């Protein structure tokens, strides 16, 4: 399968089955903004829940937070985003398209007569690179003047830094400890694309871990390993995951060390999560700009210091795309192609399909009972339309790990068939054991 074809097929499957739709589609769509349909929202929620479970619920040293999207404008001065969150851009004077100056499709040097526009092919029409701020601006209050400008946050991390003392003082935590949050972020990206890989509105799952200076390197190494383990635990192909360490040219000026976790997409190796040793830069800047002391007082050692921060930052949409790309496969079964999304059972939007084999002999009634009994326990889907083979295929495309079929034997001896998505093998399970069987298989 050609790689571009895989992305095209995935985009089309996502629309057909209700994973992801283009935003405002009936108006022609809004550039690089996407909406999640019934299956997509469930998939992404399962992913976020898994992250929250690993980062907050299962640990004693991390607290959760949900900071607002809108923040005081000074936050973005302190963070460096007002001055530095810029990309050098070039415009084509002919077709009016705008590109990143480092867009590999540009031939020649922008601003020079030899430079060629990658879209319309004109020569000498590309402007000199100019800096462009990636933050979306809006106005707070009734008057659209300068004083009222606020930004849509381009990352969730700043909400954590400015709340670090609030969390510390209201919880029982002591350094080392972390704060985690999941939330929307907005960037006016210039070359967005590759479906939900790079979008203008997206969700981040970020955790900032506050440590004593001098212990940062060991914490950084721990977090690097834990985060890779978590990615592997999503069932992603291990050979398609790797670390990429930032070289001196990539490393942010404040960062001591940074690793990306990369996945091999059909369009190449790309970052899905960053693990950064941010030193005391963030708290130092907020201390300076707010004039409020943000030091930590270690009572036992009777010393004061500004903690260092180890950050783990993943995109919920980007990881959702990774999960879908990795899960997509086509197989030939009895001369027909079956499309399967082989999701990890914990991520699958629907855990089991429930089908009566035929619409008679009491099977629909029994199947409805089974469906109603399972529904409060986990997401299940009832389907009685079409041949059983077609119903299996529909569940394969939705990534549903199990299908439960109620047939003639169910009526006779109270057993059902459980068909496994990946192996297509079928087990006979007693009705009164069904929930326990599924729970066990799903490892819930
Ligand atoms: P990239 O260079 O790929 O845009 P970045 O280095 O700017 O990413 P960070 O600022 O480190 O990314 O953000 C952390 C994570 O947030 C990324 O690993 C990615 O998963 C996600 N992310 C960042 N920008 C976007 C975006 N425009 N759309 C979707 N996810 C994003």
XYZ file of C-alpha atoms and ligand atoms in Angstrom:
475
model
C 0.000 0.000 0.000
C 1.488 3.353 -1.008
C 1.926 5.576 2.003
C -0.203 8.453 0.738
C -2.920 5.953 -0.055
C -2.918 4.812 3.553
C -3.591 8.370 4.772
C -6.310 8.858 2.137
C -7.939 5.596 3.128
C -7.783 6.486 6.784
C -9.304 9.948 6.233
C -12.115 8.386 4.246
C -12.704 5.628 6.826
C -12.769 8.279 9.570
C -15.510 10.177 7.794
C -17.509 7.095 6.765
C -17.513 5.551 10.226
C -17.812 8.764 12.244
C -14.334 9.106 13.729
C -13.371 12.538 12.373
C -15.141 15.113 10.174
C -13.846 18.308 8.655
C -14.987 21.333 10.674
C -17.905 23.294 9.156
C -17.913 20.919 6.214
C -21.227 22.167 4.777
C -19.578 25.594 4.364
C -16.562 24.157 2.600
C -14.594 23.408 5.762
C -12.266 25.499 7.923
C -8.560 25.032 7.275
C -6.949 22.424 9.485
C -9.710 22.281 12.056
C -11.425 18.930 12.621
C -14.410 17.610 14.553
C -14.592 14.242 16.271
C -17.652 12.108 15.544
C -19.191 9.458 17.821
C -16.424 6.860 17.438
C -13.612 9.443 17.349
C -14.662 11.200 20.521
C -14.832 7.838 22.314
C -11.389 6.826 21.016
C -9.785 10.119 22.006
C -11.494 10.056 25.414
C -10.209 6.531 26.080
C -6.719 7.727 25.205
C -6.954 10.762 27.498
C -8.393 8.619 30.306
C -5.475 6.226 29.934
C -3.024 9.120 30.176
C -4.837 10.588 33.206
C -4.889 7.194 34.884
C -1.150 6.659 34.367
C -0.139 10.206 35.280
C -2.549 11.199 38.054
C -4.646 8.355 39.405
C -1.952 5.696 39.638
C 0.652 8.006 41.206
C 0.913 9.725 44.567
C 3.195 12.500 43.384
C 1.108 14.157 40.646
C -1.960 16.387 41.026
C -4.486 17.227 38.318
C -5.401 20.709 37.112
C -7.769 22.302 34.625
C -6.638 25.865 33.980
C -8.593 28.293 31.790
C -7.701 28.791 28.136
C -7.652 32.579 28.535
C -4.872 33.901 30.743
C -3.455 37.273 31.741
C -1.573 38.711 28.725
C 1.580 39.090 30.843
C 1.804 35.299 31.051
C 2.750 35.213 27.378
C 5.313 37.964 27.788
C 6.918 36.040 30.645
C 6.821 32.769 28.751
C 8.533 34.318 25.753
C 5.649 33.597 23.386
C 4.912 37.250 22.545
C 8.491 37.876 21.533
C 9.585 34.501 20.339
C 6.712 32.269 19.253
C 7.262 33.104 15.651
C 8.015 31.337 12.428
C 9.808 32.973 9.510
C 7.332 33.004 6.617
C 7.314 33.834 2.952
C 4.360 34.845 0.778
C 3.895 34.175 -2.913
C 2.912 37.497 -4.520
C 1.319 35.616 -7.383
C -0.918 32.952 -5.805
C -1.042 34.562 -2.304
C -0.121 31.324 -0.560
C 2.034 31.542 2.549
C 4.793 29.078 3.479
C 7.327 28.483 6.194
C 10.666 29.790 4.970
C 12.152 26.335 5.599
C 9.440 24.537 3.588
C 11.413 21.781 1.808
C 9.224 22.203 -1.300
C 10.609 25.713 -1.959
C 13.326 25.691 -4.615
C 15.898 28.483 -4.384
C 16.162 31.306 -1.867
C 12.988 33.212 -0.995
C 13.319 36.897 -1.893
C 15.639 36.040 -4.809
C 14.614 35.774 -8.489
C 15.464 32.051 -8.612
C 13.020 31.057 -5.838
C 10.059 29.045 -7.055
C 6.619 28.900 -5.446
C 5.754 25.274 -4.559
C 2.066 25.824 -5.349
C 1.778 27.933 -8.506
C 5.328 27.320 -9.754
C 6.010 31.049 -10.385
C 9.621 32.191 -10.141
C 10.762 35.285 -8.261
C 7.386 35.811 -6.598
C 8.357 34.679 -3.093
C 8.931 37.466 -0.555
C 11.794 37.711 1.926
C 11.070 35.727 5.119
C 9.133 37.701 7.774
C 8.387 36.706 11.337
C 4.806 35.734 12.088
C 3.401 35.144 15.581
C 1.603 31.828 15.940
C -0.696 32.919 18.775
C -4.363 33.609 18.097
C -5.464 36.954 19.511
C -8.876 37.947 20.707
C -10.395 40.830 22.660
C -11.649 40.774 26.194
C -14.476 43.128 27.138
C -16.520 45.369 24.882
C -13.770 47.567 23.423
C -11.463 46.169 20.798
C -8.444 48.180 21.806
C -4.913 47.238 22.597
C -5.444 47.020 26.357
C -8.020 44.296 25.955
C -6.002 41.863 23.851
C -5.869 38.330 25.183
C -4.473 35.223 23.546
C -5.840 31.750 23.077
C -3.173 29.701 24.853
C -0.700 28.024 22.477
C 0.202 25.434 25.141
C -1.341 24.281 28.395
C 1.923 24.363 30.356
C 1.712 28.026 31.434
C -1.529 27.342 33.317
C 0.456 24.866 35.386
C 3.391 27.190 36.112
C 1.199 30.046 37.304
C -0.757 27.662 39.559
C 2.253 25.838 40.949
C 2.103 27.547 44.356
C -1.693 27.209 44.538
C -1.428 23.469 44.009
C 1.525 23.119 46.362
C -0.216 25.070 49.139
C -3.546 23.317 48.774
C -2.278 19.736 48.495
C 0.044 17.660 50.640
C 2.722 17.592 47.970
C 6.383 18.334 48.482
C 9.051 18.679 45.806
C 9.535 16.430 43.842
C 5.962 16.461 42.574
C 4.078 17.088 39.367
C 0.963 18.769 37.979
C -0.883 17.305 35.005
C -3.546 18.701 32.763
C -5.357 17.985 29.538
C -6.757 20.867 27.555
C -7.149 22.752 24.316
C -4.348 24.746 22.753
C -4.383 26.934 19.636
C -1.661 27.774 17.148
C -2.048 29.684 13.936
C 0.113 27.095 12.177
C 1.287 28.033 8.733
C 1.787 24.640 7.251
C -0.729 22.553 9.088
C -1.883 19.344 7.557
C -1.595 15.613 7.452
C -5.134 15.335 8.753
C -5.187 15.726 12.555
C -1.379 15.612 12.844
C -0.893 19.382 12.861
C -4.003 21.457 13.374
C -4.818 24.973 14.509
C -6.931 23.847 17.455
C -5.751 20.777 19.334
C -5.572 19.174 22.742
C -2.466 18.663 24.814
C -1.764 16.248 27.654
C 0.990 17.936 29.630
C 2.705 17.221 32.911
C 5.239 19.461 34.638
C 7.370 17.778 37.301
C 9.001 20.089 39.851
C 12.338 18.861 41.201
C 15.278 20.069 43.271
C 18.050 21.462 41.045
C 20.763 18.831 40.776
C 18.236 15.979 40.699
C 16.818 17.091 37.343
C 18.974 14.839 35.189
C 17.899 11.664 36.963
C 14.215 12.719 36.888
C 14.512 13.563 33.228
C 15.848 10.083 32.483
C 13.054 8.474 34.507
C 10.357 10.439 32.703
C 11.874 9.712 29.338
C 11.678 5.967 30.014
C 8.193 6.121 31.564
C 6.751 8.050 28.658
C 8.156 5.646 26.073
C 6.723 2.756 28.110
C 3.334 4.459 28.058
C 3.440 4.877 24.269
C 4.398 1.224 23.860
C 1.550 0.292 26.193
C -0.906 1.759 23.675
C -0.091 -1.224 21.492
C 1.911 0.823 18.958
C 4.400 -1.131 16.845
C 7.657 -0.894 18.863
C 9.827 -0.646 15.708
C 7.912 2.495 14.728
C 8.778 4.310 17.954
C 12.096 5.966 18.681
C 13.703 8.790 20.598
C 15.121 11.822 18.878
C 17.423 13.959 20.975
C 17.409 17.668 20.167
C 20.733 18.840 18.806
C 22.183 22.255 19.755
C 20.353 23.882 16.812
C 16.933 22.519 17.875
C 17.217 22.901 21.643
C 15.201 25.807 23.085
C 17.591 28.332 24.656
C 16.298 27.582 28.164
C 16.267 23.801 27.843
C 19.068 21.691 29.226
C 18.043 18.574 27.336
C 15.097 17.510 25.176
C 13.990 14.286 23.595
C 11.081 13.773 21.235
C 9.278 10.480 21.108
C 8.814 9.964 17.383
C 6.559 7.633 15.424
C 7.125 6.525 11.852
C 4.049 7.895 10.050
C 3.371 7.244 6.355
C 4.802 10.758 5.872
C 7.982 10.043 7.849
C 9.305 10.038 11.424
C 7.547 12.757 13.420
C 7.282 13.934 17.018
C 4.300 12.732 19.030
C 5.526 13.788 22.468
C 8.316 15.902 23.899
C 10.194 15.333 27.160
C 12.078 18.459 28.198
C 14.382 19.520 30.988
C 13.248 23.152 31.219
C 15.496 24.086 34.170
C 14.174 26.938 36.373
C 13.459 29.089 33.325
C 9.653 29.093 33.605
C 9.325 29.733 37.322
C 12.190 32.227 37.104
C 10.433 34.215 34.391
C 7.059 34.179 36.158
C 8.731 35.248 39.380
C 10.359 38.134 37.535
C 7.264 39.255 35.588
C 4.732 38.842 38.403
C 6.961 40.103 41.197
C 5.740 37.174 43.354
C 8.167 34.811 45.036
C 7.806 31.341 43.575
C 10.573 29.645 45.554
C 10.032 26.371 47.334
C 10.936 26.105 50.994
C 12.255 22.689 51.935
C 11.508 22.522 55.646
C 13.522 19.385 56.392
C 16.692 20.774 54.803
C 15.844 24.368 55.746
C 16.647 25.629 52.272
C 14.922 27.666 49.605
C 15.212 27.179 45.877
C 13.422 27.612 42.578
C 12.543 24.120 41.370
C 13.678 22.800 38.011
C 10.965 21.448 35.733
C 10.871 18.243 33.724
C 8.031 18.465 31.217
C 6.253 15.740 29.291
C 4.060 17.145 26.534
C 1.936 15.043 24.190
C -0.779 15.956 21.712
C -4.041 14.055 22.280
C -5.047 14.436 18.623
C -1.624 13.525 17.326
C -1.461 10.408 19.484
C -5.022 9.520 18.414
C -3.848 9.735 14.796
C -0.840 7.575 15.673
C -3.111 4.952 17.213
C -5.327 4.918 14.102
C -2.453 4.805 11.615
C -0.800 1.991 13.551
C -4.050 0.037 13.889
C -5.095 0.237 10.232
C -4.666 -2.916 8.193
C -6.228 -4.636 5.207
C -6.418 -8.407 4.909
C -7.783 -10.725 2.295
C -10.281 -13.158 3.781
C -12.002 -15.645 1.500
C -11.252 -13.507 -1.539
C -12.588 -10.317 0.061
C -10.726 -7.419 1.624
C -11.395 -6.812 5.262
C -10.367 -3.487 6.770
C -9.451 -3.715 10.429
C -8.585 -1.108 13.025
C -6.704 -3.342 15.444
C -7.016 -1.038 18.480
C -5.766 -2.018 21.904
C -8.997 -3.152 23.660
C -8.683 -0.367 26.237
C -8.787 2.249 23.467
C -11.487 0.685 21.280
C -14.577 2.948 21.185
C -16.915 -0.062 21.196
C -15.856 -3.126 23.173
C -18.328 -5.623 21.743
C -20.942 -5.915 19.016
C -24.074 -7.895 19.936
C -25.942 -9.630 17.116
C -28.854 -12.006 16.755
C -27.860 -14.457 14.028
C -31.272 -14.082 12.380
C -34.295 -11.920 13.107
C -36.531 -14.752 14.295
C -36.892 -17.684 16.707
C -36.538 -15.448 19.778
C -32.973 -14.467 18.897
C -33.542 -10.672 18.671
C -35.245 -10.691 22.093
C -32.417 -12.662 23.669
C -29.782 -10.510 21.940
C -31.521 -7.372 23.212
C -31.384 -8.778 26.756
C -27.669 -9.489 26.381
C -27.092 -6.008 24.979
C -29.041 -4.340 27.814
C -27.156 -6.375 30.423
C -23.719 -5.460 28.991
C -24.442 -1.808 28.201
C -24.042 -0.408 31.738
C -20.685 -2.244 32.034
C -18.956 -1.188 28.796
C -19.758 0.350 25.403
C -21.540 -2.228 23.240
C -23.324 -1.942 19.904
C -26.470 -3.797 18.816
C -26.769 -4.689 15.143
C -29.338 -6.941 13.482
C -29.154 -5.671 9.918
C -27.575 -7.561 7.031
C -25.679 -10.823 6.827
C -23.613 -11.754 9.870
C -20.378 -11.482 7.840
C -21.157 -7.880 6.944
C -21.870 -7.066 10.585
C -18.480 -8.513 11.554
C -16.788 -6.355 8.896
C -18.499 -3.207 10.160
C -17.218 -3.914 13.668
C -13.719 -4.660 12.284
C -13.673 -1.201 10.695
C -14.765 0.377 13.967
C -11.967 -1.487 15.768
C -14.347 -3.462 18.011
C -12.392 -6.326 19.603
C -15.324 -8.749 20.154
C -18.611 -9.706 18.541
C -21.194 -11.689 20.482
C -23.666 -13.672 18.381
C -26.893 -15.106 19.707
C -27.881 -18.134 17.626
C -30.064 -21.235 17.770
C -27.843 -22.830 20.399
C -28.232 -19.822 22.688
C -31.915 -20.501 22.894
C -31.284 -24.207 23.444
C -28.328 -24.266 25.841
C -27.696 -20.654 26.968
C -24.333 -20.199 25.218
C -23.196 -17.545 22.722
C -20.436 -17.241 20.135
C -17.706 -14.716 20.870
C -15.724 -13.847 17.770
C -12.283 -12.264 18.162
C -11.508 -9.351 15.824
C -7.841 -10.125 15.163
C -7.728 -13.918 14.929
C -11.378 -14.256 13.834
C -11.470 -17.320 16.050
C -14.768 -18.054 17.759
C -15.313 -19.235 21.327
C -18.456 -20.692 22.779
C -19.205 -18.974 26.092
C -21.977 -19.606 28.611
C -24.371 -16.663 28.828
C -23.926 -16.326 32.569
C -20.133 -16.176 32.073
C -20.206 -13.654 29.213
C -19.565 -10.476 31.171
C -16.698 -12.035 33.130
C -15.260 -13.504 29.924
C -15.299 -10.136 28.124
C -13.960 -8.310 31.151
C -11.109 -10.767 31.342
C -10.313 -10.556 27.619
C -10.511 -6.783 27.640
C -8.258 -6.757 30.709
C -10.519 -4.139 32.300
P 5.718 20.385 15.873
O 7.091 20.940 15.603
O 5.512 19.007 15.375
O 4.598 21.323 15.512
P 6.273 21.277 18.528
O 7.694 20.917 18.743
O 5.886 22.673 18.232
O 5.610 20.278 17.437
P 5.489 21.179 21.276
O 5.359 22.633 21.362
O 6.628 20.507 21.966
O 5.430 20.735 19.746
O 4.105 20.529 21.731
C 4.028 19.282 22.375
C 3.119 18.319 21.655
O 1.882 18.945 21.302
C 3.680 17.795 20.323
O 4.504 16.669 20.550
C 2.424 17.418 19.583
O 2.006 16.102 19.936
C 1.404 18.412 20.078
N 1.217 19.507 19.102
C 1.955 20.625 18.973
N 1.490 21.383 17.975
C 0.411 20.750 17.462
C -0.516 21.021 16.413
N -0.449 22.147 15.709
N -1.481 20.113 16.147
C -1.582 18.977 16.864
N -0.742 18.651 17.881
C 0.242 19.519 18.171
